[in-house]
Each structure stands twice: as C-alpha cells, then as structure tokens.
Short mmCIF file of C-alpha atoms in Angstrom, two decimals:
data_model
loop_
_atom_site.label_atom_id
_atom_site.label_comp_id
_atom_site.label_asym_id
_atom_site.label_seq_id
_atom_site.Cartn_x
_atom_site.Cartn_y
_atom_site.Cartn_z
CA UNK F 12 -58.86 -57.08 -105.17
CA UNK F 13 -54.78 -56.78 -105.44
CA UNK F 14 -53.34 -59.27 -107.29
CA UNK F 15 -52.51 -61.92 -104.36
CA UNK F 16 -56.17 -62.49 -104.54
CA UNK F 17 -56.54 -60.46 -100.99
CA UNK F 18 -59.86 -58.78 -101.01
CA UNK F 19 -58.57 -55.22 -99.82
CA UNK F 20 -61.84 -53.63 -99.45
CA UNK F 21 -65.89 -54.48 -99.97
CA UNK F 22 -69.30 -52.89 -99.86
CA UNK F 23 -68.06 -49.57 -98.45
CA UNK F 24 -70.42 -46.63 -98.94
CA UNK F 25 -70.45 -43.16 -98.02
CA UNK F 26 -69.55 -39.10 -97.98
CA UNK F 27 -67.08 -37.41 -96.39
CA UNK F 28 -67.75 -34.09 -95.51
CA UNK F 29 -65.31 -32.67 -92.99
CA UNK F 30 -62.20 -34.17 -91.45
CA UNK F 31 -62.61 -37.35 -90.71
CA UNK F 32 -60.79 -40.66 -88.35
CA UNK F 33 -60.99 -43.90 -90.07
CA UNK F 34 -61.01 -46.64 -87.39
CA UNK F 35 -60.85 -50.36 -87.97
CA UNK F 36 -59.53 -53.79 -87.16
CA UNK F 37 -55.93 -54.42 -88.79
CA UNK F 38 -55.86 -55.98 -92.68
CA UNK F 39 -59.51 -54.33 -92.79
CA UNK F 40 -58.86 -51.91 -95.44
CA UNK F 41 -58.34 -48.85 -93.86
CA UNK F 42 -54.89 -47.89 -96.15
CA UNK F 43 -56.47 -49.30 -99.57
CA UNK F 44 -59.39 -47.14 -98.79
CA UNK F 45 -57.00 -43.85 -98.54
CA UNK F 46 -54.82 -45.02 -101.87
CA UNK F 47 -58.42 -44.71 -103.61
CA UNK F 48 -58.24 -41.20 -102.31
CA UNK F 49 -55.27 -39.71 -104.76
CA UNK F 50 -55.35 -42.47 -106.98
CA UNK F 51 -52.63 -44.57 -106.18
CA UNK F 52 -55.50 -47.04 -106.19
CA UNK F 53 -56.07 -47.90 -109.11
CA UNK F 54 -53.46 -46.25 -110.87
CA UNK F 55 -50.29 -48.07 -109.39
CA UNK F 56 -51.48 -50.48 -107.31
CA UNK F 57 -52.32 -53.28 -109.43
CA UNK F 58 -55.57 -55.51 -109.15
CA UNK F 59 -58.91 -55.23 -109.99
CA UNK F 60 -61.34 -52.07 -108.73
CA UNK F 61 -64.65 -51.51 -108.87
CA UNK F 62 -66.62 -48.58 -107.86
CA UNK F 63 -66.73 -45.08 -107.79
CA UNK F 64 -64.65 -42.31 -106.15
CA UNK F 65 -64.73 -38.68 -106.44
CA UNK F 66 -62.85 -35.78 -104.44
CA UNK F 67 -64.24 -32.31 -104.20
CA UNK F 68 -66.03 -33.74 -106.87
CA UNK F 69 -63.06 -34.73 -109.50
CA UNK F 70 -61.05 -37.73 -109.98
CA UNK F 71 -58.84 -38.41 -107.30
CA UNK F 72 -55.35 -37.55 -107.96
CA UNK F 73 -52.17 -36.44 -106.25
CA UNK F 74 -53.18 -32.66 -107.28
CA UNK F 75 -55.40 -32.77 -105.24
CA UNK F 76 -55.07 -35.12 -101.96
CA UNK F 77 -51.52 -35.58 -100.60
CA UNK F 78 -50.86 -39.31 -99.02
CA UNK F 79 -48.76 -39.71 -95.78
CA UNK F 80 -47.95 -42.91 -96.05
CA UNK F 81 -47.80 -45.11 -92.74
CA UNK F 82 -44.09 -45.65 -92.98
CA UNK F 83 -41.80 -42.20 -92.90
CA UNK F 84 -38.94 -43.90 -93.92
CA UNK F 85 -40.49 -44.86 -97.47
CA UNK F 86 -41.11 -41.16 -97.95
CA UNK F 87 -37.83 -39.33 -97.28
CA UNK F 88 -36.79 -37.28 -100.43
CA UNK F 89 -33.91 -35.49 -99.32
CA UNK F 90 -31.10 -35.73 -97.17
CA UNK F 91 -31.64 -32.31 -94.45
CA UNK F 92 -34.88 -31.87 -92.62
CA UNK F 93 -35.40 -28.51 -94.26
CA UNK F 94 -35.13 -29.62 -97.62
CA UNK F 95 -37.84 -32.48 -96.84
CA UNK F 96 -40.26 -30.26 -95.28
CA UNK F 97 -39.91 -28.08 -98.18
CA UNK F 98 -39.51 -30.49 -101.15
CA UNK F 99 -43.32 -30.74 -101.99
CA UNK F 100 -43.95 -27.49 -102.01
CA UNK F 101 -41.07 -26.53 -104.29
CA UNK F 102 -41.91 -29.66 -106.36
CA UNK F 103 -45.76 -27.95 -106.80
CA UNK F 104 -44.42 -24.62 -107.82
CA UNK F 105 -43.58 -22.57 -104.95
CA UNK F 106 -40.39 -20.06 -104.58
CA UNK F 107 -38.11 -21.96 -102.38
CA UNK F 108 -37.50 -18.78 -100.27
CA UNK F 109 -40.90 -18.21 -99.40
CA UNK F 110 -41.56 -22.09 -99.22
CA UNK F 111 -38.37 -22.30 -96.28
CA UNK F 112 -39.74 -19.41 -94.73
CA UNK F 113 -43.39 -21.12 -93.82
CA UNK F 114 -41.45 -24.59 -93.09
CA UNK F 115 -39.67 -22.34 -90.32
CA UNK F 116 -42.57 -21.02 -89.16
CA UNK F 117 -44.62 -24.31 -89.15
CA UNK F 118 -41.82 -26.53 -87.67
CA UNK F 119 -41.67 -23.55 -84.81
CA UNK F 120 -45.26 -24.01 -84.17
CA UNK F 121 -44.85 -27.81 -83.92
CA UNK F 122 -41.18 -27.61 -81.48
CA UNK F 123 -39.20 -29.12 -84.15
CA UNK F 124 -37.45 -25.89 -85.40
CA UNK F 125 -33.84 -27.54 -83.58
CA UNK F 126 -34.35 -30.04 -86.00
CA UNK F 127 -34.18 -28.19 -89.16
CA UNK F 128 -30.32 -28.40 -89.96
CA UNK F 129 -30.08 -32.64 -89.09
CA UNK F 130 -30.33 -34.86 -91.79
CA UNK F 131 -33.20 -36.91 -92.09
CA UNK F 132 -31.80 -40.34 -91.62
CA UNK F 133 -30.18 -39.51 -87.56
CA UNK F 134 -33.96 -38.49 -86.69
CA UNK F 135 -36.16 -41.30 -84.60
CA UNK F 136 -39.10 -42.58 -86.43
CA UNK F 137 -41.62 -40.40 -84.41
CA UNK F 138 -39.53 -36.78 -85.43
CA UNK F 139 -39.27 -38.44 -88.84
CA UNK F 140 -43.41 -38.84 -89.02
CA UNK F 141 -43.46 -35.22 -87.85
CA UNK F 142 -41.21 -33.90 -90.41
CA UNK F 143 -43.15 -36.04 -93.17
CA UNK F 144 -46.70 -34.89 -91.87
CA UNK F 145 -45.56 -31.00 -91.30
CA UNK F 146 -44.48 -31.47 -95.27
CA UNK F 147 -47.82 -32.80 -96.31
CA UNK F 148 -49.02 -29.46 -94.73
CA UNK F 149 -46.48 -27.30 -96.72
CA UNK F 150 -47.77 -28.66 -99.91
CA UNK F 151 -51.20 -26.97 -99.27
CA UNK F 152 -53.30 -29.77 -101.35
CA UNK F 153 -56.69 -29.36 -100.80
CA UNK F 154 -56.87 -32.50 -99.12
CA UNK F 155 -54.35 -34.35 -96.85
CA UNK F 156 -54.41 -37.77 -96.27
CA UNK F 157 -52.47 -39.54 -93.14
CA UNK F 158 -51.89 -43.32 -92.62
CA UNK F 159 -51.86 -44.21 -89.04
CA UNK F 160 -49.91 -40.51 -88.75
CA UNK F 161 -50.49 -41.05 -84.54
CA UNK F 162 -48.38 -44.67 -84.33
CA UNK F 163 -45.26 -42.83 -82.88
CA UNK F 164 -45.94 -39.48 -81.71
CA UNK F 165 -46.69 -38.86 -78.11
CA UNK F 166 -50.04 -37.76 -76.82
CA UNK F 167 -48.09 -34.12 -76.17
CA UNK F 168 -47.46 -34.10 -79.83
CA UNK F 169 -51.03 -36.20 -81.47
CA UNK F 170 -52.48 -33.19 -79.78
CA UNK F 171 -50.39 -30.55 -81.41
CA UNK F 172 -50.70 -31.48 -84.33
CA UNK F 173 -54.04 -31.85 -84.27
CA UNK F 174 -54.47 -28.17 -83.28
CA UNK F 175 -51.97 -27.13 -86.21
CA UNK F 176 -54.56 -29.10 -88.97
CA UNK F 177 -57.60 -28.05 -87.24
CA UNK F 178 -58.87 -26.18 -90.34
CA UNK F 179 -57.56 -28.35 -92.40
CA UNK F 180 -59.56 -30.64 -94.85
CA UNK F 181 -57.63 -33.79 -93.30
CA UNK F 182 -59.08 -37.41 -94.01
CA UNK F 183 -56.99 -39.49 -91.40
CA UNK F 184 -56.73 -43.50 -90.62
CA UNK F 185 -55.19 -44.66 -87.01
CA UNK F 186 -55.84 -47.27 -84.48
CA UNK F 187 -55.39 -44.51 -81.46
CA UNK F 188 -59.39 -44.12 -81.42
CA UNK F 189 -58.82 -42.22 -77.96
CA UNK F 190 -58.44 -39.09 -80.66
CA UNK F 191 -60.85 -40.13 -82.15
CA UNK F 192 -63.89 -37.65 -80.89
CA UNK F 193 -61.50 -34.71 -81.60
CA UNK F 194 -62.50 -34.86 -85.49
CA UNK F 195 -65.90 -33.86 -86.45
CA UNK F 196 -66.69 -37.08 -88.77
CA UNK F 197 -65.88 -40.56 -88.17
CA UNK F 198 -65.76 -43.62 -89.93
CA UNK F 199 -65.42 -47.45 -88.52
CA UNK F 200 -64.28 -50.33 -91.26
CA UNK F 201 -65.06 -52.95 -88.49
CA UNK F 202 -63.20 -53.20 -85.10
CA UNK F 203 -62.57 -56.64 -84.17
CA UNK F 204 -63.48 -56.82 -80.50
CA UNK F 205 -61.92 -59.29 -78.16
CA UNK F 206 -61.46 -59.63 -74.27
CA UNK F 207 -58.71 -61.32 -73.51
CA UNK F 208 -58.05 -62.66 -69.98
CA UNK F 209 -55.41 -61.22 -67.39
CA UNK F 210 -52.80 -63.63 -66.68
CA UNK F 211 -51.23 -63.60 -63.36
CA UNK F 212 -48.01 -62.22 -63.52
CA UNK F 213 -45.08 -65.00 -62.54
CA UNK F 214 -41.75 -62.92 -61.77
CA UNK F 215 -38.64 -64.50 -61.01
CA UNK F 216 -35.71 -63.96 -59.92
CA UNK F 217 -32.86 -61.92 -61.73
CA UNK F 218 -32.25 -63.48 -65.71
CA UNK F 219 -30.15 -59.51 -66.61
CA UNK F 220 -28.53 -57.14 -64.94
CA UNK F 221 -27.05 -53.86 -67.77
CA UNK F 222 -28.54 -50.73 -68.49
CA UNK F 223 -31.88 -52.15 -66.82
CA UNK F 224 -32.32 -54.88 -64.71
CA UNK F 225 -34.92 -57.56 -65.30
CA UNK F 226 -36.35 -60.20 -63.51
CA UNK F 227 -37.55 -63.81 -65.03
CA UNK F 228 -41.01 -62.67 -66.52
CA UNK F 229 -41.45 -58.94 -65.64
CA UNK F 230 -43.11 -57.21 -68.75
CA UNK F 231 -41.28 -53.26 -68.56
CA UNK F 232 -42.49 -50.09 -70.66
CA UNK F 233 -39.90 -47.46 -71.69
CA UNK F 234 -41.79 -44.33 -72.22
CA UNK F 235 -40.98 -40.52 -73.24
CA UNK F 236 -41.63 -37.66 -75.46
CA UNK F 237 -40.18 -38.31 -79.53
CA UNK F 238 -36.05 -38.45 -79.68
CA UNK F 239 -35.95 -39.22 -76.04
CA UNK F 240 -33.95 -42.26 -76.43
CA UNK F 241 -36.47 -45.06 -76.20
CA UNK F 242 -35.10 -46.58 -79.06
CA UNK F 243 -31.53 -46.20 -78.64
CA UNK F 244 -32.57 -47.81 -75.31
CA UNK F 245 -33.20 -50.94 -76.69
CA UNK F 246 -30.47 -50.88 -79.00
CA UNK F 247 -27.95 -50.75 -76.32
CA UNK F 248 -29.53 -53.25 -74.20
CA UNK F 249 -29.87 -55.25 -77.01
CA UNK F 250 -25.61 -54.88 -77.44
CA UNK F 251 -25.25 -55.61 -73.49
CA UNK F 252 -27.67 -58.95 -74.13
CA UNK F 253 -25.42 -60.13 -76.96
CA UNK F 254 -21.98 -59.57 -75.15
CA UNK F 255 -23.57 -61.31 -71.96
CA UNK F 256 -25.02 -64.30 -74.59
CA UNK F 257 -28.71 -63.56 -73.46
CA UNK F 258 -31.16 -65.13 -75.39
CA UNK F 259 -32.95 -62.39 -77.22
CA UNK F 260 -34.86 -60.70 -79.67
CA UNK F 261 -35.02 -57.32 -80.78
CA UNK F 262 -38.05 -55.83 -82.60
CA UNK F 263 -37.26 -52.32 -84.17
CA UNK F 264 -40.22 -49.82 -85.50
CA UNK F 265 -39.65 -50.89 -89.13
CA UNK F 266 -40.81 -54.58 -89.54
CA UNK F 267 -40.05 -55.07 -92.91
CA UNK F 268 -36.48 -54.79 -91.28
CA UNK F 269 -36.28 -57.96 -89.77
CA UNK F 270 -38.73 -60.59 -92.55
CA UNK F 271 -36.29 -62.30 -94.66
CA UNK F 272 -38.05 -65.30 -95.15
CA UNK F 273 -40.11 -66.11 -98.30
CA UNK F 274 -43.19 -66.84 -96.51
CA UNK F 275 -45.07 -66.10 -93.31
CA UNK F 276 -44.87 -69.37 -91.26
CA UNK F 277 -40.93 -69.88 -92.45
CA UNK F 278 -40.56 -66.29 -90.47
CA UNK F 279 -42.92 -67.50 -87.62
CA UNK F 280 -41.99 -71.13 -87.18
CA UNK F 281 -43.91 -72.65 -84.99
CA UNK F 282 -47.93 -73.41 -85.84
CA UNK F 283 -49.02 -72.26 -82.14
CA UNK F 284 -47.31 -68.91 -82.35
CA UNK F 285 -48.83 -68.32 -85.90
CA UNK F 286 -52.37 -69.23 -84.56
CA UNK F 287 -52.14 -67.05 -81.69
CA UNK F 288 -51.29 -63.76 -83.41
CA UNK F 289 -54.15 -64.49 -86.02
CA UNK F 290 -52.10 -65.09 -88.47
CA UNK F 291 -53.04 -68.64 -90.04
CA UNK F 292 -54.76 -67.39 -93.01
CA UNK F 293 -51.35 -65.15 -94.19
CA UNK F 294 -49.36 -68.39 -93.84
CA UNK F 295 -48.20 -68.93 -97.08
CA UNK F 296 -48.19 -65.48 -98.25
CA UNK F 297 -44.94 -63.45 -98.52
CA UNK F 298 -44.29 -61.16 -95.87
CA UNK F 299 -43.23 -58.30 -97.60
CA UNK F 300 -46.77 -58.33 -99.54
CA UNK F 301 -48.44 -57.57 -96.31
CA UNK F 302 -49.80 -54.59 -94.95
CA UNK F 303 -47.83 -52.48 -92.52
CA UNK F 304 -50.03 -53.96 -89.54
CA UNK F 305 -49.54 -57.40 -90.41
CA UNK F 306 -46.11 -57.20 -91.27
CA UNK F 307 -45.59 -56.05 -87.69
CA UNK F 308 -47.21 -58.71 -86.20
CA UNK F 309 -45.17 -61.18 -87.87
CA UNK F 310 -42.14 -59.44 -87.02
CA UNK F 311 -43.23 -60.14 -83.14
CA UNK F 312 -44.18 -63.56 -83.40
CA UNK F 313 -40.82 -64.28 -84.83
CA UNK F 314 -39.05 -63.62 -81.97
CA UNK F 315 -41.48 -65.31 -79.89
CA UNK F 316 -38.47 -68.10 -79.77
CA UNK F 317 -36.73 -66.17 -77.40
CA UNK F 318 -36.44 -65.71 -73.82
CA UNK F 319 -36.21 -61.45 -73.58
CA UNK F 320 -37.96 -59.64 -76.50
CA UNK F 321 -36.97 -56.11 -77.02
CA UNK F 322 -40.07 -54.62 -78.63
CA UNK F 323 -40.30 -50.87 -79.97
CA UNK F 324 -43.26 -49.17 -80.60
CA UNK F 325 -45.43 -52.92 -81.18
CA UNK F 326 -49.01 -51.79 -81.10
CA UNK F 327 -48.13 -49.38 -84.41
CA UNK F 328 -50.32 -50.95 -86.75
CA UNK F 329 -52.57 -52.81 -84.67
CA UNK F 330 -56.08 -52.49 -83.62
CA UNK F 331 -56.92 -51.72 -79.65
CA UNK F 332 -57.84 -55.16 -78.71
CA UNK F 333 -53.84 -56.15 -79.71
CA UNK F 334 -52.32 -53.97 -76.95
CA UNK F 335 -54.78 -56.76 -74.15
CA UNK F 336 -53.76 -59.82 -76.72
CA UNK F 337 -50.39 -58.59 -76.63
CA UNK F 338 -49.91 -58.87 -72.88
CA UNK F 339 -51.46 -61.78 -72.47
CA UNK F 340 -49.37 -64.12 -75.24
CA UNK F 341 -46.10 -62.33 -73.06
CA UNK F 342 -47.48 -63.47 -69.90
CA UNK F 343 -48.92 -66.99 -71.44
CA UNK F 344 -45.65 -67.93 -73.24
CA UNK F 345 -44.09 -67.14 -69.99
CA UNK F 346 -41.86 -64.31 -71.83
CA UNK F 347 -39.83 -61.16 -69.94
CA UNK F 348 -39.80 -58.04 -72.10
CA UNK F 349 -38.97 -54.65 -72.29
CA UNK F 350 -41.37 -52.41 -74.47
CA UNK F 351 -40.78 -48.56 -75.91
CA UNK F 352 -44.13 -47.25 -76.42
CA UNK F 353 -46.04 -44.16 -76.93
CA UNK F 354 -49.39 -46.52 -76.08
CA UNK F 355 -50.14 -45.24 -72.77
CA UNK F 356 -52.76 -47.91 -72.25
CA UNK F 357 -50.28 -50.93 -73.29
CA UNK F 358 -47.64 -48.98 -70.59
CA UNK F 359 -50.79 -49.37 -67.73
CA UNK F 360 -51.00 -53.31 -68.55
CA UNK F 361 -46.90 -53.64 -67.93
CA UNK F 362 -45.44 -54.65 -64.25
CA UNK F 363 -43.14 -51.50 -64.27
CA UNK F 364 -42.88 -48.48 -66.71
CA UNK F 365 -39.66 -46.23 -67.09
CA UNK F 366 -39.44 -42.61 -68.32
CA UNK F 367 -36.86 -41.30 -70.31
#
C-alpha cells in the first residue's frame, strides 16, 4: 500500500518462467508489480509491503533486473544518443570502446543507427523509447523489465524489437495485448471489459481550414512510422488554431506536462467529465501522485472544455476497452478532433485517417 493509502497491488500469486506480457486494466497494478521486480519496491517507493519476491532465486535488485520505466523522458542520462545507449553498460563495468561498438551494432539492427550523433532531447518520444529500451539491452542484466515499452512504437517497430529480445529473459507490461501471443508466458492483473455503444457520427460543416481541414465533429487519425512528424503535426496546427483564435486543446505524449492543478477535479472541472473517464474515486488526489495511465486520462478530460482537441498518442496508458470509450465521449460530447496514434484499432474507429 503506498502511502496515499492506494492499494497498489493484492493477492497476486505466481512463477515466471520465461518471458512474459503482463496485461491488465489501468491503476491495476501492473507497474508496482514490475518495481517489486529490482527492488525499487520496497526500497524507494515508500508504503507498506507484504509478501515475498525472489529473482533467479535472489533478492530483487537492480544487479540483476533492469527497469524501463514507462516514461523515456524520466530516464535520459546523457545528452547524445550514443552516450545513452551506452551509459549503463559503462556504468556496470564495461570498456566504453567495446560497449559503443555493440550500441552500433544493436541500433543498426533496430534502423536507428542515423540517430546515433542527435542529442537525446530533439528525438520524438517513440525514437526516445527505442533508444531507452535498446540501452536496457546493452546493460546485459539477466533480466529486463519494460513498462508499457509498446505505447509509441509502431507495429513495424513492436515487432522488431521483439525479434531483437527474443532470447532474452524479458518480463514486459503493455496494454497492446494484440502482441500479446508472441511471448511464451502471460499474465492478466484483471482487464476491465466494457462495450461501449457507437454513436452516429454528426459532421458539420467547415469550423478550420490550416495545415488540415476539419469539419464540425469529424474525429481524424494522424498515423506513421516513429519521427514521422505526427507530433510536430499537432504542434503546428495547434500554432495555426491559436493565431486563427480556435477554441482548442492540445494534449502532448507527456501528461504530467499539462496537470498544474493541486487536485484531480480542479484539473477536470466539471463532475460529468470526471465521471465519464472513471475518474471519481481519484478526485481529490493530486495528479502528479498518479500512475502514468491515470495521469493521462486526466490530462484528456481537461481539455474536454474545448471545441477541437489535439490529442497525441491518448490510448498510451490505457487499457483496450479506452480506445471504444474514447470515441464514444468524442462523439457524445459532440467534440471534433484530430488524433496521432500508433493504435491502429483507435485509427479504424476515426471518420478519416492521414499518413505521414
């Protein structure tokens, strides 16, 4: 139990074996469960913990399991991409000659070897989860750990690197379950599983006309491979929107980017928003003590005040039944968006999709 009183995980039982996907509903424990894995939990996380956990047989520690966290950009030790990639490596020992030379080889093998001389902070957040992942590699613990390591890589590059940790011992959590039946051992916290209704699509006439044009209504998905510009996308439409005083809202990858407020339904505002994104029982707690998943939900309901919501990447985080409940709160609140997404299922429920 961490010390908001938030139960973080209960009654789970078991043995790993082999590489394994974690799935689950969001806020059902899926990251706390991992932290036990290398000892971050109990050993910085603060709370109480009870139970038992052993790795290869030992205590779990960072000697042993390495921990990519669901956010790349609370990782980033160093400034190039080179240096990152070979940073844990060097940091466990390794000759940094011979540790640059497999990064070169590895980021090859992965199509990110252009990348190697650009500093970390000008890549997007889906080259920036390679980089961070291809790292975790380098450092050769026996066991790697990934947070939701799928939430914005393209299905071209989920399935690469999935070949490149095939026989690796590799103990991953996501909500992209479609990958699921590519690892040998799986694992399900509890999938919360609701249908939610189509809502006939209302488009209207013309509300912007910039860099896309949108009618009153029409949901659009902006798609393409990592560094493709989906992003940037939105950021320039987002410029046009506020030079043409459009009423908008822009939601960027990072969530914790946009909650400034000190509790959830001061960042929501409005009871009926809160309620429909499932969020009543986090009302009063701070949003920055949330997990990554909820933290992005809030982030969207937020913005659920304005007319056109520019959304990036919003199912990263959430459970499969969000990309349906998703769609349906657009259409229901009567709200035109456009979406980047690597969610090829939440592109199919959209009126029109783009490719970069």
């Amino acid at each position: 139990m961490y010390p908001s009183g938030q139960k973080g995980l209960e009654g789970v039982r078991g043995r790993i074996e082999e590489s394994c996907f974690i799935s689950g509903a969001t806020g059902k424990g899926k990251s706390t469960l991992l932290r036990t894995f290398n000892g971050l939990i109990p050993d910085f996380y603060a709370g109480v913990f009870r139970g038992k956990v052993r790795v290869l047989g030992e205590k779990p520690s960072a000697k042993i399991a390495y921990l990519v966290m669901q956010n790349p950009y609370e990782q980033i030790t160093s400034l190039r991409v080179i240096d990152e990639l070979v940073f844990p490596s060097v940091q466990g020992g390794a000759n940094y000659r011979d540790a640059k030379k497999d990064a070169e080889s590895l980021a090859e093998e992965m199509g990110i070897g252009h990348l190697l001389e650009r500093t970390t902070h000008t890549l997007s957040t889906g080259e920036l989860q390679i980089v961070e992942i291809l790292s975790a590699i380098l450092s050769k613990k026996k066991v790697l750990l990934m947070d939701e390591p799928f939430a914005h890589l393209s299905t071209r590059n989920v399935r690469g690197l999935i070949k490149i940790i095939g026989d690796l011992f590799t103990i991953i959590s996501d909500h992209r379950v479609e990958f699921r039946e590519l690892f040998p051992q799986h694992m399900d916290l509890g999938v919360d599983r609701v249908d939610y209704p189509d809502v006939q699509a209302e488009i209207g006439d013309v509300i912007f006309d910039g860099l896309l044009t949108l009618k009153k209504g029409e949901i659009i998905a902006v798609i393409g491979d990592n560094g493709s510009g989906k992003t940037t996308m939105l950021k320039k439409l987002a410029e046009e929107m506020k030079k043409a005083k459009v009423d908008f809202g822009i939601v960027l990858q990072n969530p914790n980017y946009h909650l400034t407020e000190g509790t959830v339904i001061q960042e929501v505002g409005d009871e009926w928003v809160l309620r429909d994104f499932g969020l009543e029982g986090l009302k009063d707690r701070h949003p920055h003590a949330l997990s990554y998943g909820q933290a992005k939900r809030v982030s969207i309901a937020r913005v659920f005040r304005r007319d056109i919501l520019l959304l990036d990447e919003p199912t990263a985080g959430q459970d499969t039944s969000f990309r349906r409940k998703l769609i349906h709160l657009l259409r229901g609140y009567g709200k035109t968006a456009v979406i980047a997404t690597h969610d090829e299922r939440l592109a199919k429920c959209c009126d029109r999709v783009v490719r970069l």
